[in-house]
Amino acid sequence: MEFNQYNTTVQQWIHTVLENRETNADVVLECCRDIIAYGRETDDPKLMGFGFFYGGEIYYELNDGAHFFHMMTEALTYLDRAEEWELVVRCYNFLGIASMSRGNPSLALDYYMNGLKDSDTYDLPMQKIMILINMGLLYLECGHYADSENSFLEAYQILQTKQKDEKYNFYMYAFYGNMAECLILQDRLEEAKPYLEYLHKDGWEQVALTERLFIDIVDVIYYHKMGDVQKRNESIQMIHQNHFSCIINSRANRCQLYQNFCTVFFPVYHPLYCFEMANSSCQTIGNCFRIRMVMSMSLCVIMRASIFQNLCMIIFLCM
């Protein structure tokens, strides 16, 4: 999006949003409100779409579902009017992720399909890759492994035409990690092996901590399925040492990563150990995230171990 035609004040608001969107929610939301108000005064759908989109992104990070869905659906309306198709596709992507996390895969798939349609219509290959990978994850979570593989492989084929793009390495790690997990969950361990080897190739040290944690989790699942207890436990210990103390900018992502991590532990350790680890690990997360995390882990503990006598303790710890 280009904003050179706007006055200095508007450009400063936009600059502040883009510079602080991962670090300062309050500042960004204030600027988004100013941008939306100015956009209304001047009947400018581009500004209003921008303000609603980045405001929605912040509410997504804050786990505020009601405000998130309101902002993103408003953003779609104005971005469509402004013909800002890249942000339109990103709206659909966010809405798909949020719908899936709320347990509505059919709605999530609808959003992803709309995103795919627009990315094809307006020639947005990198946005199409993003949508395809998230569609693959949706299918993976629903146990539709063939559809999941097809989505990941289609994303990979497009990605090979974009090797100079700045997000190429990020999406390559996402592809290989998710394909490995998809194959492992089907017990196709020999097929998963080359994908895991790619993930640990030269340049591993430059991979962001969030991606490294995801890859380490896939390693744990792989070794557990292989029955290699020593390597599995070594990978678990590596995660515990290297990642629990790291600061991840996105609190929502941090919460999801911890959920994934603790889920991996359930087949390995007693569920109460997993619950205690989840509880202690999310002390650094804001209260709403801590409650979401601990309740999620607690539900798994109760369902898997049938230890109903701990229910009162679990509720108390969530207060």
mmCIF file of C-alpha atoms in Angstrom:
data_model
loop_
_atom_site.group_PDB
_atom_site.id
_atom_site.type_symbol
_atom_site.label_atom_id
_atom_site.label_comp_id
_atom_site.label_asym_id
_atom_site.label_seq_id
_atom_site.Cartn_x
_atom_site.Cartn_y
_atom_site.Cartn_z
ATOM 1 C CA MET A 1 0.000 0.000 0.000
ATOM 2 C CA GLU A 2 1.222 3.474 -0.877
ATOM 3 C CA PHE A 3 0.467 6.442 1.377
ATOM 4 C CA ASN A 4 2.540 9.247 -0.131
ATOM 5 C CA GLN A 5 -0.598 11.164 -1.080
ATOM 6 C CA TYR A 6 -1.587 11.700 2.557
ATOM 7 C CA ASN A 7 -0.579 14.507 4.880
ATOM 8 C CA THR A 8 2.257 14.241 7.397
ATOM 9 C CA THR A 9 -0.017 13.399 10.337
ATOM 10 C CA VAL A 10 -1.651 10.470 8.559
ATOM 11 C CA GLN A 11 1.709 9.170 7.355
ATOM 12 C CA GLN A 12 3.004 9.336 10.927
ATOM 13 C CA TRP A 13 0.034 7.318 12.184
ATOM 14 C CA ILE A 14 0.651 4.698 9.508
ATOM 15 C CA HIS A 15 4.380 4.578 10.263
ATOM 16 C CA THR A 16 3.677 4.144 13.979
ATOM 17 C CA VAL A 17 1.302 1.247 13.296
ATOM 18 C CA LEU A 18 3.763 -0.594 11.067
ATOM 19 C CA GLU A 19 6.711 -0.037 13.398
ATOM 20 C CA ASN A 20 4.909 -1.020 16.616
ATOM 21 C CA ARG A 21 2.426 -3.712 15.576
ATOM 22 C CA GLU A 22 4.452 -6.495 17.224
ATOM 23 C CA THR A 23 5.545 -4.627 20.328
ATOM 24 C CA ASN A 24 3.044 -2.012 21.521
ATOM 25 C CA ALA A 25 -0.638 -2.881 21.243
ATOM 26 C CA ASP A 26 -1.972 0.246 22.968
ATOM 27 C CA VAL A 27 -0.076 2.640 20.714
ATOM 28 C CA VAL A 28 -1.129 0.767 17.577
ATOM 29 C CA LEU A 29 -4.797 0.637 18.575
ATOM 30 C CA GLU A 30 -4.810 4.366 19.287
ATOM 31 C CA CYS A 31 -3.325 5.134 15.872
ATOM 32 C CA CYS A 32 -5.766 2.753 14.190
ATOM 33 C CA ARG A 33 -8.663 4.594 15.812
ATOM 34 C CA ASP A 34 -7.262 7.900 14.535
ATOM 35 C CA ILE A 35 -6.818 6.474 11.026
ATOM 36 C CA ILE A 36 -10.355 5.055 10.967
ATOM 37 C CA ALA A 37 -11.851 8.334 12.215
ATOM 38 C CA TYR A 38 -9.949 10.344 9.597
ATOM 39 C CA GLY A 39 -10.945 7.842 6.931
ATOM 40 C CA ARG A 40 -14.605 8.262 7.859
ATOM 41 C CA GLU A 41 -14.333 12.046 7.714
ATOM 42 C CA THR A 42 -12.765 11.918 4.252
ATOM 43 C CA ASP A 43 -14.719 8.870 3.000
ATOM 44 C CA ASP A 44 -11.455 7.036 2.308
ATOM 45 C CA PRO A 45 -11.945 3.228 2.192
ATOM 46 C CA LYS A 46 -8.200 2.630 1.895
ATOM 47 C CA LEU A 47 -7.459 4.305 5.232
ATOM 48 C CA MET A 48 -10.434 2.691 6.932
ATOM 49 C CA GLY A 49 -9.438 -0.729 5.617
ATOM 50 C CA PHE A 50 -5.884 -0.215 6.846
ATOM 51 C CA GLY A 51 -7.042 0.895 10.303
ATOM 52 C CA PHE A 52 -9.526 -1.937 10.738
ATOM 53 C CA PHE A 53 -7.059 -4.558 9.474
ATOM 54 C CA TYR A 54 -4.166 -3.667 11.760
ATOM 55 C CA GLY A 55 -6.520 -3.085 14.664
ATOM 56 C CA GLY A 56 -7.934 -6.556 14.049
ATOM 57 C CA GLU A 57 -4.429 -7.980 13.945
ATOM 58 C CA ILE A 58 -3.742 -6.522 17.396
ATOM 59 C CA TYR A 59 -6.981 -7.936 18.811
ATOM 60 C CA TYR A 60 -6.004 -11.318 17.369
ATOM 61 C CA GLU A 61 -2.731 -11.125 19.284
ATOM 62 C CA LEU A 62 -4.630 -10.084 22.414
ATOM 63 C CA ASN A 63 -6.992 -13.070 22.043
ATOM 64 C CA ASP A 64 -9.986 -10.699 21.948
ATOM 65 C CA GLY A 65 -12.248 -12.639 19.625
ATOM 66 C CA ALA A 66 -15.232 -10.298 19.554
ATOM 67 C CA HIS A 67 -13.208 -7.213 18.631
ATOM 68 C CA PHE A 68 -11.040 -9.241 16.245
ATOM 69 C CA PHE A 69 -13.948 -10.532 14.160
ATOM 70 C CA HIS A 70 -15.604 -7.103 14.090
ATOM 71 C CA MET A 71 -12.428 -5.359 12.939
ATOM 72 C CA MET A 72 -11.508 -7.948 10.308
ATOM 73 C CA THR A 73 -14.961 -8.136 8.752
ATOM 74 C CA GLU A 74 -15.092 -4.333 8.606
ATOM 75 C CA ALA A 75 -11.610 -4.357 7.067
ATOM 76 C CA LEU A 76 -12.806 -6.724 4.325
ATOM 77 C CA THR A 77 -15.584 -4.344 3.332
ATOM 78 C CA TYR A 78 -13.339 -1.303 2.984
ATOM 79 C CA LEU A 79 -10.302 -3.075 1.530
ATOM 80 C CA ASP A 80 -12.524 -4.570 -1.152
ATOM 81 C CA ARG A 81 -13.776 -1.079 -2.024
ATOM 82 C CA ALA A 82 -10.192 0.187 -2.107
ATOM 83 C CA GLU A 83 -9.102 -2.823 -4.204
ATOM 84 C CA GLU A 84 -6.267 -3.597 -1.786
ATOM 85 C CA TRP A 85 -6.293 -7.290 -2.603
ATOM 86 C CA GLU A 86 -3.194 -8.366 -0.691
ATOM 87 C CA LEU A 87 -4.703 -7.211 2.596
ATOM 88 C CA VAL A 88 -8.051 -8.735 1.588
ATOM 89 C CA VAL A 89 -6.376 -12.148 1.305
ATOM 90 C CA ARG A 90 -4.591 -11.605 4.603
ATOM 91 C CA CYS A 91 -7.980 -10.833 6.200
ATOM 92 C CA TYR A 92 -9.348 -14.140 4.941
ATOM 93 C CA ASN A 93 -6.261 -15.889 6.271
ATOM 94 C CA PHE A 94 -6.649 -14.392 9.754
ATOM 95 C CA LEU A 95 -10.368 -15.178 9.800
ATOM 96 C CA GLY A 96 -9.653 -18.764 8.768
ATOM 97 C CA ILE A 97 -7.080 -19.247 11.519
ATOM 98 C CA ALA A 98 -9.357 -17.702 14.138
ATOM 99 C CA SER A 99 -12.364 -19.774 13.042
ATOM 100 C CA MET A 100 -10.322 -22.970 13.197
ATOM 101 C CA SER A 101 -9.043 -22.132 16.669
ATOM 102 C CA ARG A 102 -12.690 -21.701 17.751
ATOM 103 C CA GLY A 103 -13.544 -25.167 16.515
ATOM 104 C CA ASN A 104 -15.278 -24.251 13.265
ATOM 105 C CA PRO A 105 -13.270 -25.878 10.444
ATOM 106 C CA SER A 106 -16.066 -25.533 7.857
ATOM 107 C CA LEU A 107 -16.174 -21.746 8.320
ATOM 108 C CA ALA A 108 -12.377 -21.617 8.336
ATOM 109 C CA LEU A 109 -12.298 -23.509 5.040
ATOM 110 C CA ASP A 110 -14.774 -21.046 3.521
ATOM 111 C CA TYR A 111 -12.483 -18.151 4.449
ATOM 112 C CA TYR A 112 -9.444 -19.962 3.039
ATOM 113 C CA MET A 113 -11.267 -20.742 -0.214
ATOM 114 C CA ASN A 114 -12.178 -17.068 -0.609
ATOM 115 C CA GLY A 115 -8.540 -16.181 0.006
ATOM 116 C CA LEU A 116 -7.421 -18.675 -2.647
ATOM 117 C CA LYS A 117 -9.902 -17.280 -5.151
ATOM 118 C CA ASP A 118 -8.678 -13.723 -4.683
ATOM 119 C CA SER A 119 -5.005 -14.690 -4.697
ATOM 120 C CA ASP A 120 -5.581 -16.400 -8.071
ATOM 121 C CA THR A 121 -7.700 -13.580 -9.484
ATOM 122 C CA TYR A 122 -5.237 -10.847 -8.558
ATOM 123 C CA ASP A 123 -1.997 -12.835 -9.031
ATOM 124 C CA LEU A 124 -0.758 -12.944 -5.425
ATOM 125 C CA PRO A 125 1.434 -16.077 -5.285
ATOM 126 C CA MET A 126 2.996 -15.485 -1.856
ATOM 127 C CA GLN A 127 -0.434 -14.929 -0.313
ATOM 128 C CA LYS A 128 -1.646 -18.107 -2.022
ATOM 129 C CA ILE A 129 1.246 -20.028 -0.450
ATOM 130 C CA MET A 130 0.260 -18.678 2.977
ATOM 131 C CA ILE A 131 -3.374 -19.762 2.488
ATOM 132 C CA LEU A 132 -2.440 -23.204 1.147
ATOM 133 C CA ILE A 133 -0.181 -23.941 4.110
ATOM 134 C CA ASN A 134 -2.912 -22.969 6.558
ATOM 135 C CA MET A 135 -5.450 -25.036 4.624
ATOM 136 C CA GLY A 136 -3.040 -27.934 4.897
ATOM 137 C CA LEU A 137 -2.912 -27.433 8.657
ATOM 138 C CA LEU A 138 -6.706 -27.384 8.811
ATOM 139 C CA TYR A 139 -6.908 -30.687 6.948
ATOM 140 C CA LEU A 140 -4.131 -32.069 9.142
ATOM 141 C CA GLU A 141 -5.988 -31.207 12.343
ATOM 142 C CA CYS A 142 -9.134 -32.825 10.943
ATOM 143 C CA GLY A 143 -7.237 -35.995 10.010
ATOM 144 C CA HIS A 144 -7.682 -35.497 6.249
ATOM 145 C CA TYR A 145 -4.100 -36.376 5.460
ATOM 146 C CA ALA A 146 -4.369 -36.703 1.667
ATOM 147 C CA ASP A 147 -5.935 -33.241 1.375
ATOM 148 C CA SER A 148 -3.315 -31.896 3.761
ATOM 149 C CA GLU A 149 -0.458 -33.271 1.667
ATOM 150 C CA ASN A 150 -1.989 -31.899 -1.527
ATOM 151 C CA SER A 151 -2.261 -28.401 -0.035
ATOM 152 C CA PHE A 152 1.324 -28.453 1.218
ATOM 153 C CA LEU A 153 2.655 -29.765 -2.100
ATOM 154 C CA GLU A 154 0.765 -27.151 -4.113
ATOM 155 C CA ALA A 155 2.249 -24.462 -1.865
ATOM 156 C CA TYR A 156 5.711 -25.962 -2.432
ATOM 157 C CA GLN A 157 5.328 -25.922 -6.219
ATOM 158 C CA ILE A 158 4.444 -22.230 -6.209
ATOM 159 C CA LEU A 159 7.221 -21.493 -3.723
ATOM 160 C CA GLN A 160 9.840 -22.904 -6.097
ATOM 161 C CA THR A 161 9.038 -20.072 -8.499
ATOM 162 C CA LYS A 162 9.679 -17.483 -5.766
ATOM 163 C CA GLN A 163 13.115 -18.422 -4.463
ATOM 164 C CA LYS A 164 14.253 -14.785 -4.250
ATOM 165 C CA ASP A 165 11.315 -13.670 -2.130
ATOM 166 C CA GLU A 166 12.227 -12.561 1.397
ATOM 167 C CA LYS A 167 9.765 -15.083 2.886
ATOM 168 C CA TYR A 168 11.087 -18.027 0.876
ATOM 169 C CA ASN A 169 13.095 -19.637 3.693
ATOM 170 C CA PHE A 170 10.296 -19.139 6.217
ATOM 171 C CA TYR A 171 7.759 -20.888 3.998
ATOM 172 C CA MET A 172 10.227 -23.631 3.102
ATOM 173 C CA TYR A 173 10.650 -24.489 6.785
ATOM 174 C CA ALA A 174 6.871 -24.351 7.207
ATOM 175 C CA PHE A 175 6.412 -26.718 4.256
ATOM 176 C CA TYR A 176 9.037 -29.244 5.340
ATOM 177 C CA GLY A 177 7.977 -29.180 8.987
ATOM 178 C CA ASN A 178 4.289 -29.613 8.246
ATOM 179 C CA MET A 179 4.884 -32.288 5.632
ATOM 180 C CA ALA A 180 7.073 -34.173 8.088
ATOM 181 C CA GLU A 181 4.368 -33.992 10.760
ATOM 182 C CA CYS A 182 1.690 -35.087 8.280
ATOM 183 C CA LEU A 183 3.714 -38.146 7.272
ATOM 184 C CA ILE A 184 4.685 -38.998 10.854
ATOM 185 C CA LEU A 185 1.063 -38.937 11.990
ATOM 186 C CA GLN A 186 0.338 -41.508 9.261
ATOM 187 C CA ASP A 187 3.260 -43.679 10.487
ATOM 188 C CA ARG A 188 5.061 -43.078 7.183
ATOM 189 C CA LEU A 189 8.284 -42.572 9.062
ATOM 190 C CA GLU A 190 10.751 -43.409 6.286
ATOM 191 C CA GLU A 191 9.088 -40.874 3.999
ATOM 192 C CA ALA A 192 9.249 -38.257 6.752
ATOM 193 C CA LYS A 193 12.987 -38.712 7.307
ATOM 194 C CA PRO A 194 14.271 -36.581 4.358
ATOM 195 C CA TYR A 195 11.940 -33.755 5.373
ATOM 196 C CA LEU A 196 13.402 -33.776 8.869
ATOM 197 C CA GLU A 197 16.936 -33.859 7.467
ATOM 198 C CA TYR A 198 16.196 -30.739 5.424
ATOM 199 C CA LEU A 199 15.024 -28.944 8.543
ATOM 200 C CA HIS A 200 18.395 -29.496 10.222
ATOM 201 C CA LYS A 201 20.546 -28.572 7.249
ATOM 202 C CA ASP A 202 23.142 -25.762 7.215
ATOM 203 C CA GLY A 203 21.695 -22.489 8.353
ATOM 204 C CA TRP A 204 19.799 -23.993 11.289
ATOM 205 C CA GLU A 205 21.337 -21.387 13.608
ATOM 206 C CA GLN A 206 19.664 -18.594 11.632
ATOM 207 C CA VAL A 207 16.169 -20.055 11.969
ATOM 208 C CA ALA A 208 13.885 -17.987 14.235
ATOM 209 C CA LEU A 209 13.211 -19.389 17.696
ATOM 210 C CA THR A 210 9.517 -19.944 17.011
ATOM 211 C CA GLU A 211 10.286 -22.033 13.912
ATOM 212 C CA ARG A 212 13.007 -23.940 15.777
ATOM 213 C CA LEU A 213 10.584 -24.807 18.551
ATOM 214 C CA PHE A 214 8.044 -26.084 16.026
ATOM 215 C CA ILE A 215 10.726 -28.218 14.355
ATOM 216 C CA ASP A 216 11.937 -29.572 17.703
ATOM 217 C CA ILE A 217 8.365 -30.593 18.517
ATOM 218 C CA VAL A 218 8.151 -32.512 15.223
ATOM 219 C CA ASP A 219 11.419 -34.250 16.164
ATOM 220 C CA VAL A 220 9.902 -35.395 19.447
ATOM 221 C CA ILE A 221 6.860 -36.862 17.693
ATOM 222 C CA TYR A 222 9.124 -38.612 15.168
ATOM 223 C CA TYR A 223 11.413 -40.224 17.720
ATOM 224 C CA HIS A 224 8.456 -41.223 19.872
ATOM 225 C CA LYS A 225 6.845 -42.952 16.884
ATOM 226 C CA MET A 226 10.183 -44.578 16.040
ATOM 227 C CA GLY A 227 10.431 -45.941 19.576
ATOM 228 C CA ASP A 228 13.788 -44.216 20.070
ATOM 229 C CA VAL A 229 13.294 -43.240 23.701
ATOM 230 C CA GLN A 230 16.796 -41.830 24.170
ATOM 231 C CA LYS A 231 16.627 -39.412 21.239
ATOM 232 C CA ARG A 232 13.053 -38.518 22.072
ATOM 233 C CA ASN A 233 13.997 -37.595 25.619
ATOM 234 C CA GLU A 234 17.075 -35.710 24.418
ATOM 235 C CA SER A 235 14.849 -33.667 22.084
ATOM 236 C CA ILE A 236 12.410 -32.989 24.901
ATOM 237 C CA GLN A 237 15.224 -31.833 27.145
ATOM 238 C CA MET A 238 16.549 -29.589 24.379
ATOM 239 C CA ILE A 239 13.145 -27.935 24.052
ATOM 240 C CA HIS A 240 12.898 -27.494 27.802
ATOM 241 C CA GLN A 241 16.355 -25.883 28.013
ATOM 242 C CA ASN A 242 16.377 -23.787 24.857
ATOM 243 C CA HIS A 243 12.844 -22.535 24.422
ATOM 244 C CA PHE A 244 10.982 -22.128 27.680
ATOM 245 C CA SER A 245 12.911 -19.015 28.594
ATOM 246 C CA CYS A 246 12.826 -17.410 25.141
ATOM 247 C CA ILE A 247 10.760 -14.288 24.592
ATOM 248 C CA ILE A 248 8.354 -14.644 21.679
ATOM 249 C CA ASN A 249 6.861 -11.370 20.503
ATOM 250 C CA SER A 250 3.422 -12.733 19.716
ATOM 251 C CA ARG A 251 1.680 -13.853 22.863
ATOM 252 C CA ALA A 252 -0.945 -15.719 20.851
ATOM 253 C CA ASN A 253 1.771 -17.668 19.034
ATOM 254 C CA ARG A 254 3.560 -18.340 22.298
ATOM 255 C CA CYS A 255 0.367 -19.767 23.761
ATOM 256 C CA GLN A 256 -0.190 -21.988 20.721
ATOM 257 C CA LEU A 257 3.399 -23.208 20.774
ATOM 258 C CA TYR A 258 3.168 -24.146 24.436
ATOM 259 C CA GLN A 259 -0.090 -25.958 23.747
ATOM 260 C CA ASN A 260 1.554 -27.935 20.952
ATOM 261 C CA PHE A 261 4.554 -28.669 23.141
ATOM 262 C CA CYS A 262 2.523 -29.963 26.062
ATOM 263 C CA THR A 263 0.352 -32.035 23.737
ATOM 264 C CA VAL A 264 3.516 -33.816 22.606
ATOM 265 C CA PHE A 265 4.300 -34.690 26.217
ATOM 266 C CA PHE A 266 1.039 -36.526 26.898
ATOM 267 C CA PRO A 267 2.092 -39.851 25.338
ATOM 268 C CA VAL A 268 5.435 -39.611 27.136
ATOM 269 C CA TYR A 269 4.822 -38.472 30.699
ATOM 270 C CA HIS A 270 2.074 -38.610 33.291
ATOM 271 C CA PRO A 271 -0.642 -36.031 32.469
ATOM 272 C CA LEU A 272 -0.243 -34.257 35.805
ATOM 273 C CA TYR A 273 3.380 -33.539 34.918
ATOM 274 C CA CYS A 274 2.186 -32.013 31.648
ATOM 275 C CA PHE A 275 -0.344 -29.885 33.501
ATOM 276 C CA GLU A 276 2.236 -28.613 35.982
ATOM 277 C CA MET A 277 4.618 -27.834 33.137
ATOM 278 C CA ALA A 278 1.907 -25.948 31.225
ATOM 279 C CA ASN A 279 0.973 -24.006 34.341
ATOM 280 C CA SER A 280 4.553 -22.987 35.135
ATOM 281 C CA SER A 281 5.419 -22.274 31.501
ATOM 282 C CA CYS A 282 2.676 -19.713 30.975
ATOM 283 C CA GLN A 283 3.492 -17.565 34.001
ATOM 284 C CA THR A 284 5.003 -15.036 31.599
ATOM 285 C CA ILE A 285 1.838 -14.884 29.484
ATOM 286 C CA GLY A 286 -0.911 -12.361 30.270
ATOM 287 C CA ASN A 287 -3.785 -13.538 32.448
ATOM 288 C CA CYS A 288 -6.207 -14.321 29.615
ATOM 289 C CA PHE A 289 -3.560 -16.448 27.916
ATOM 290 C CA ARG A 290 -2.648 -18.191 31.151
ATOM 291 C CA ILE A 291 -6.276 -19.122 31.780
ATOM 292 C CA ARG A 292 -6.731 -20.310 28.197
ATOM 293 C CA MET A 293 -3.571 -22.385 28.388
ATOM 294 C CA VAL A 294 -4.133 -23.950 31.787
ATOM 295 C CA MET A 295 -7.783 -24.742 31.105
ATOM 296 C CA SER A 296 -6.827 -26.386 27.804
ATOM 297 C CA MET A 297 -4.202 -28.516 29.495
ATOM 298 C CA SER A 298 -6.521 -29.235 32.400
ATOM 299 C CA LEU A 299 -9.243 -30.518 30.098
ATOM 300 C CA CYS A 300 -6.750 -32.901 28.490
ATOM 301 C CA VAL A 301 -5.609 -34.067 31.917
ATOM 302 C CA ILE A 302 -9.164 -34.805 33.033
ATOM 303 C CA MET A 303 -10.130 -36.544 29.787
ATOM 304 C CA ARG A 304 -6.985 -38.656 29.516
ATOM 305 C CA ALA A 305 -6.366 -39.527 33.136
ATOM 306 C CA SER A 306 -9.865 -39.344 34.633
ATOM 307 C CA ILE A 307 -8.443 -37.647 37.725
ATOM 308 C CA PHE A 308 -11.573 -35.785 38.709
ATOM 309 C CA GLN A 309 -10.314 -35.210 42.240
ATOM 310 C CA ASN A 310 -7.940 -32.606 40.804
ATOM 311 C CA LEU A 311 -10.730 -30.535 39.259
ATOM 312 C CA CYS A 312 -10.966 -28.172 42.227
ATOM 313 C CA MET A 313 -7.205 -27.621 42.194
ATOM 314 C CA ILE A 314 -7.307 -26.893 38.460
ATOM 315 C CA ILE A 315 -10.090 -24.321 38.794
ATOM 316 C CA PHE A 316 -8.302 -22.671 41.723
ATOM 317 C CA LEU A 317 -5.056 -22.326 39.750
ATOM 318 C CA CYS A 318 -6.919 -20.644 36.900
ATOM 319 C CA MET A 319 -8.315 -17.841 39.069
#
